[in-house]
Coordinates of C-alpha atoms and ligand atoms in Angstrom, one line a residue:
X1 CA -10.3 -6.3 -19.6
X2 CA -6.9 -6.4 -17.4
X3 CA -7.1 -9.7 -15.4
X4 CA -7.5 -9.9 -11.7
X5 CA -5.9 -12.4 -9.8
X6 CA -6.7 -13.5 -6.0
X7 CA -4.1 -15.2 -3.9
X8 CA -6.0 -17.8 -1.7
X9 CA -5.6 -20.8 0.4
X10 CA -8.0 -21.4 3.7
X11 CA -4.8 -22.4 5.2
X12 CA -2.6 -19.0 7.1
X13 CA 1.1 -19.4 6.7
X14 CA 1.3 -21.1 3.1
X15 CA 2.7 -17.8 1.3
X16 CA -0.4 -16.3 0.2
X17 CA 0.7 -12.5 1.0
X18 CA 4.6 -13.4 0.3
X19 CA 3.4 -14.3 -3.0
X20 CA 0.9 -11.5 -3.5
X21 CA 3.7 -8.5 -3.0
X22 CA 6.5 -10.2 -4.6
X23 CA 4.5 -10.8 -7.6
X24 CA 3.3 -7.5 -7.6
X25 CA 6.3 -6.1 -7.5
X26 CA 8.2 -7.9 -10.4
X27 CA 5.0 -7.6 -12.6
X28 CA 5.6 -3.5 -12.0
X29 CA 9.1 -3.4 -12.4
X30 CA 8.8 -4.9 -15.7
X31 CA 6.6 -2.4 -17.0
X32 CA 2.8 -2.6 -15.9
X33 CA 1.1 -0.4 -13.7
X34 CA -0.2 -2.8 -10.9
X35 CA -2.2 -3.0 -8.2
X36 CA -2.0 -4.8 -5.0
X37 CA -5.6 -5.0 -2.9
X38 CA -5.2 -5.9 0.9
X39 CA -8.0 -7.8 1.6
X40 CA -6.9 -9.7 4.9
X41 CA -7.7 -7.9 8.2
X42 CA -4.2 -8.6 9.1
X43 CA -3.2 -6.0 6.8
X44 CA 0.7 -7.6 6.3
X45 CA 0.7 -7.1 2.7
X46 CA 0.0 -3.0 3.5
X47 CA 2.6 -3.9 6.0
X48 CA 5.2 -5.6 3.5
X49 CA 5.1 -2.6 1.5
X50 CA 5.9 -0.5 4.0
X51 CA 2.5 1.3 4.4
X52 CA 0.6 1.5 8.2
X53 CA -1.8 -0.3 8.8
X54 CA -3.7 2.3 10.7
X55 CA -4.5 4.6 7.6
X56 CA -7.6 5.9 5.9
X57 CA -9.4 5.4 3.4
X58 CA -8.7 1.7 2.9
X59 CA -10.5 -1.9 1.9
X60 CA -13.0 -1.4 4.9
X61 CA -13.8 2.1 4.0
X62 CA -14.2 1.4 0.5
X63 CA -16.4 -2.4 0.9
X64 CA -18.4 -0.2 3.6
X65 CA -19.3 2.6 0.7
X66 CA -17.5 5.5 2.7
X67 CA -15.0 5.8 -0.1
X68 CA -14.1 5.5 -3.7
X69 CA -11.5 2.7 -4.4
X70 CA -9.8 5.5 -6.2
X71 CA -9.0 7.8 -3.7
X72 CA -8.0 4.8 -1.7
X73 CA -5.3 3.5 -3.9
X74 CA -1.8 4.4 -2.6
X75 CA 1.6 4.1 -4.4
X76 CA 4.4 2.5 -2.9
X77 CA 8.2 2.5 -3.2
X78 CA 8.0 -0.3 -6.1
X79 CA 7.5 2.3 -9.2
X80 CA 4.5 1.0 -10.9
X81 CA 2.7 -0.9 -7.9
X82 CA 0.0 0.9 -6.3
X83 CA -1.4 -0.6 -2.9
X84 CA -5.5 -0.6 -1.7
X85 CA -4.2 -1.1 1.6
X86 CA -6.1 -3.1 4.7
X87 CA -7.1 -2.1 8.4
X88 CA -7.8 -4.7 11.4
X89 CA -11.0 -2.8 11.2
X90 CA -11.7 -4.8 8.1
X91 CA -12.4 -7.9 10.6
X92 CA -16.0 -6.2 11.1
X93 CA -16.5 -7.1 7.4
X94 CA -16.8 -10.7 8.1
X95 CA -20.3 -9.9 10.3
X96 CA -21.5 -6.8 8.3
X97 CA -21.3 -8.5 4.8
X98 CA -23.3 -11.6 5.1
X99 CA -25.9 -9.5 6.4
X100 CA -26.5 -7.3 3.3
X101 CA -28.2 -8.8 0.3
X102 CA -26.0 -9.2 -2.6
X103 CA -22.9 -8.5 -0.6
X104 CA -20.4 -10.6 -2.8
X105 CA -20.3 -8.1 -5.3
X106 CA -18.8 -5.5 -3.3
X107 CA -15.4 -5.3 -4.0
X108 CA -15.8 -6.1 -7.7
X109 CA -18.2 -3.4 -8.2
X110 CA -15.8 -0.9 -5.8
X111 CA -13.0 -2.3 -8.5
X112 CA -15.0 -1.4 -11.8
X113 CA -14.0 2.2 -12.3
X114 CA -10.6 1.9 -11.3
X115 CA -9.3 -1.7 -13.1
X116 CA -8.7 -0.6 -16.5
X117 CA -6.0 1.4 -15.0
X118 CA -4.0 -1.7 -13.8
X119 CA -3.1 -4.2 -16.9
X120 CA -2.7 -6.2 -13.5
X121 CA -4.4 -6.4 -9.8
X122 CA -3.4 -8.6 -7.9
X123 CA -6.1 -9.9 -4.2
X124 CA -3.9 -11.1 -0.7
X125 CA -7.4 -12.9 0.3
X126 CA -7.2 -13.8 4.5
X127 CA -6.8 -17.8 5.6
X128 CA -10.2 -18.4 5.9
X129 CA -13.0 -19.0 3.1
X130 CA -15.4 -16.7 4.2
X131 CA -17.3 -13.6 3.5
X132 CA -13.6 -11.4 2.4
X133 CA -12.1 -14.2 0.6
X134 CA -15.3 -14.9 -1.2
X135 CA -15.6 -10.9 -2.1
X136 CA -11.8 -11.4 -3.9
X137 CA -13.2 -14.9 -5.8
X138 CA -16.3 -13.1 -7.0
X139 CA -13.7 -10.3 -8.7
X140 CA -11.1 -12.2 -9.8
X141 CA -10.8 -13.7 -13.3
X142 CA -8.1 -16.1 -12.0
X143 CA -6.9 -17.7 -8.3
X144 CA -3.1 -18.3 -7.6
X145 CA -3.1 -21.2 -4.9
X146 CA 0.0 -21.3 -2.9
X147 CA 0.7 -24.3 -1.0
X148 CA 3.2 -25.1 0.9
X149 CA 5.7 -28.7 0.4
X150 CA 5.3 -30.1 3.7
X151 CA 3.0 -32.8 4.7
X152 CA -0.4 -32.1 5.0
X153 CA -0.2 -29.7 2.0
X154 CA -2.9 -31.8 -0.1
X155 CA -5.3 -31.6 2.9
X156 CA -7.7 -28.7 2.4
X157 CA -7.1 -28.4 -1.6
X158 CA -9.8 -30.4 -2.6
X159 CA -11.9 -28.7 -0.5
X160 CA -10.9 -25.3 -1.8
X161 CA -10.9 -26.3 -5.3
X162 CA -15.0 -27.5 -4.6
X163 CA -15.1 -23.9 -3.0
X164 CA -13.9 -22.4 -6.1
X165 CA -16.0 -24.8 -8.2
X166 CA -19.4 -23.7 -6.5
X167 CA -18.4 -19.6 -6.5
X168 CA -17.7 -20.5 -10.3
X169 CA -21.3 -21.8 -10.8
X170 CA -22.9 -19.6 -8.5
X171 CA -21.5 -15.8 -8.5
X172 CA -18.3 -15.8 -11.0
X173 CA -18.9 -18.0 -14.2
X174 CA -15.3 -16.2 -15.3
X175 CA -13.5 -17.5 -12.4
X176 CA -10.3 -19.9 -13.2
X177 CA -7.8 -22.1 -11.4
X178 CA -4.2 -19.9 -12.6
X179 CA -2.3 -22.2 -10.9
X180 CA -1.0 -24.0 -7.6
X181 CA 2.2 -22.8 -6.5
X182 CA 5.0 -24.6 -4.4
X183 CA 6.2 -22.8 -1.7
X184 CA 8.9 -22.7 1.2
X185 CA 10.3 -25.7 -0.4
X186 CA 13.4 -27.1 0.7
X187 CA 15.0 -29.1 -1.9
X188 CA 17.4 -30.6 0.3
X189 CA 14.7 -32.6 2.4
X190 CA 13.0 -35.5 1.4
X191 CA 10.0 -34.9 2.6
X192 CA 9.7 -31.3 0.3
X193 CA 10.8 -33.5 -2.7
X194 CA 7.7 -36.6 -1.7
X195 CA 5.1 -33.2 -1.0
X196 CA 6.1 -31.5 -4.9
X197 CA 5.8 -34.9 -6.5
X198 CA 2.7 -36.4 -4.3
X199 CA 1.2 -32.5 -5.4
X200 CA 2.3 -32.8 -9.2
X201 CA 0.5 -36.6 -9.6
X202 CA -2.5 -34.9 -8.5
X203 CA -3.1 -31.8 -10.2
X204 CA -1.3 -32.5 -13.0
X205 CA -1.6 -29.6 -14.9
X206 CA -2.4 -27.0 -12.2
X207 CA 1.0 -26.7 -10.7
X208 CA 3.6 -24.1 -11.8
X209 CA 6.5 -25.2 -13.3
X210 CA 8.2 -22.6 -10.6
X211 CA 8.8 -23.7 -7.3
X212 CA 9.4 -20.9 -4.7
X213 CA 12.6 -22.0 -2.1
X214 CA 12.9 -21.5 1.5
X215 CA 14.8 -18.2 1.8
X216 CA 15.5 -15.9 4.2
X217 CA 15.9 -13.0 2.6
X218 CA 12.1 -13.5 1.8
X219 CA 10.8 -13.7 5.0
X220 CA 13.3 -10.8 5.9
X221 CA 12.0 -8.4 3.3
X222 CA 8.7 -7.5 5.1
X223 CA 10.7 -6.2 8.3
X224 CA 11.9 -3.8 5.8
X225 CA 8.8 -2.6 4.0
X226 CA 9.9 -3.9 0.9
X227 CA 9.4 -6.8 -1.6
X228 CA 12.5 -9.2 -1.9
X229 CA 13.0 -7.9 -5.5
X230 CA 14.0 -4.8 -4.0
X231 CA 15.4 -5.7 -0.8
X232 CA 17.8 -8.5 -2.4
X233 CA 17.1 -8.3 -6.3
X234 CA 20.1 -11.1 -6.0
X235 CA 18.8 -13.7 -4.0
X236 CA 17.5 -17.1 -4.7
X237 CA 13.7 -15.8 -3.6
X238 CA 13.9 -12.7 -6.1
X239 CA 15.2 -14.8 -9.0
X240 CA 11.9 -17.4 -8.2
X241 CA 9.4 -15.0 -8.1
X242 CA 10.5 -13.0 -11.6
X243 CA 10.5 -16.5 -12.8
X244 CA 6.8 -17.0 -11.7
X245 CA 5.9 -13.9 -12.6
X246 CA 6.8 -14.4 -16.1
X247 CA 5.2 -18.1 -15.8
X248 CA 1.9 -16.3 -14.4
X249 CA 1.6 -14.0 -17.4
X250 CA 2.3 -16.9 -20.5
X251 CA -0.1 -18.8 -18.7
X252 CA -2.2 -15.6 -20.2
Ligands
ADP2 P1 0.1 -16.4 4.4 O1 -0.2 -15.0 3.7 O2 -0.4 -17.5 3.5 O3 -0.4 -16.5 5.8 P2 2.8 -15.5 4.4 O4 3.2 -15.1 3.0 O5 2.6 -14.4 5.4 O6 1.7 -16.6 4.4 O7 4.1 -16.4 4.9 C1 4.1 -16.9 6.2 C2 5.5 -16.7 6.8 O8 6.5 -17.4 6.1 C3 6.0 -15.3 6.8 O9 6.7 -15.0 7.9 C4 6.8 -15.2 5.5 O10 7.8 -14.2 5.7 C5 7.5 -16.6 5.5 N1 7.8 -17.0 4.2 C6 6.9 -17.0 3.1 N2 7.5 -17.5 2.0 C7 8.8 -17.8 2.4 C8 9.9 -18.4 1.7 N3 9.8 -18.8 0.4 N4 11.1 -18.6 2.4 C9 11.1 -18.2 3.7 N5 10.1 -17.7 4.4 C10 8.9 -17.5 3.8
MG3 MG1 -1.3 -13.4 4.5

């Protein structure tokens, strides 16, 4: 079956949906039809790819049962990348799942029909581990962690990495650390170059070779509905995330 990735980190601001469309995107434009599921209320992946975040079907209708994740599925401007985009309404999700029986299975089983399609989906899980980012661990195969070099940045990873542990035992025996992933670093301080080398000791194995730098035509790509690959193919940020991209698909 075509692996599903989540992109998650309790923490907001650490890259998570950055990472999510950017990968996405230079996964499609080397050749794979991909998907790209929204599954953060805030809906700024939708947004990155220049979709509104207003429109129906989406995530909520489909977790709710009022749609098929097929007719939900959008394309975007990246040829290749289709988009199950969010909705704020998806914020109800948090109260209405943990009342239903069995509700962790939802977006996996809403996925089933359509994910042979994809030879890659790719989850932007919300900053929070609860009942939406537990949905995207329970139907992923493998979880991208993006973490960002400044201090602090090992507070909340062991936590999340127990998280992932007991979802393993409990509700995904598939489920499998990818990666961590450096982000927003800044080569030229020294407290970026202590955070990547504090992180590597740690996690020895876990982190990608790739680290992704402060850039601004990253953060200036969303304003434009586009990924970086697309708005800048040039930049520094493009150049990173093919380079993950490719690291993210030997690591098989
Ligand atoms: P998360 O999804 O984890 O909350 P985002 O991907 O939305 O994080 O990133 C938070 C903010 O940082 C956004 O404004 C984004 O544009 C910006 N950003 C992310 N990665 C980079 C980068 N490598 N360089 C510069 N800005 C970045
Ligand atoms: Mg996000």
């Amino acid at each position: 079956m075509s692996p599903v990735y989540a992109i998650a980190n309790q923490k907001g601001g650490v890259g998570k949906t950055t990472t999510t469309v950017n990968v996405a995107a230079c996964i499609a434009e080397a050749g794979y039809d991909t998907l790209l599921v929204d599954i953060d209320p805030q809906a700024n992946a939708t947004v990155a790819l220049g979709l509104p975040k207003d429109g129906e079907p989406n995530v909520y209708t489909v977790l709710s049962g009022d749609a098929a994740a097929e007719d939900a599925v959008v394309p975007t401007a990246v040829d290749r990348l289709q988009v199950l985009p969010s909705s704020p309404d998806l914020a109800g999700a948090n109260v209405e799942l943990p009342r239903q029986p069995g509700s962790e299975r939802r977006l996996r089983d809403a996925l089933a029909p359509i994910r042979d399609r994809f030879a890659y989906t790719l989850l932007d899980c919300p900053p929070s581990l609860g009942p939406l980012t537990v949905n995207a661990l329970v139907a992923a195969d493998r979880v991208i962690v993006p973490v960002q070099t400044e201090y602090f940045a090992l507070e909340g990873l062991a936590g999340l990495l127990d998280t992932l542990a007991l979802i393993q035992r409990e509700l995904n025996p598939r489920l499998t650390v990818a990666g961590m992933l450096l982000t927003m670093h800044d080569g030229r301080t020294r407290l970026a170059r202590d955070v990547e080398r504090e992180v590597r000791e740690h996690f020895p194995s876990l982190v990608f070779d790739t680290v992704i730098p402060r850039n601004v035509r990253i953060s200036e790509a969303p304003s434009y509905g586009r990924p970086v690959t697309h708005y800048d193919p040039q930049c520094a940020g493009a150049d990173a995330y093919f380079e993950l991209a490719k690291e993210v698909a030997a690591r098989g």
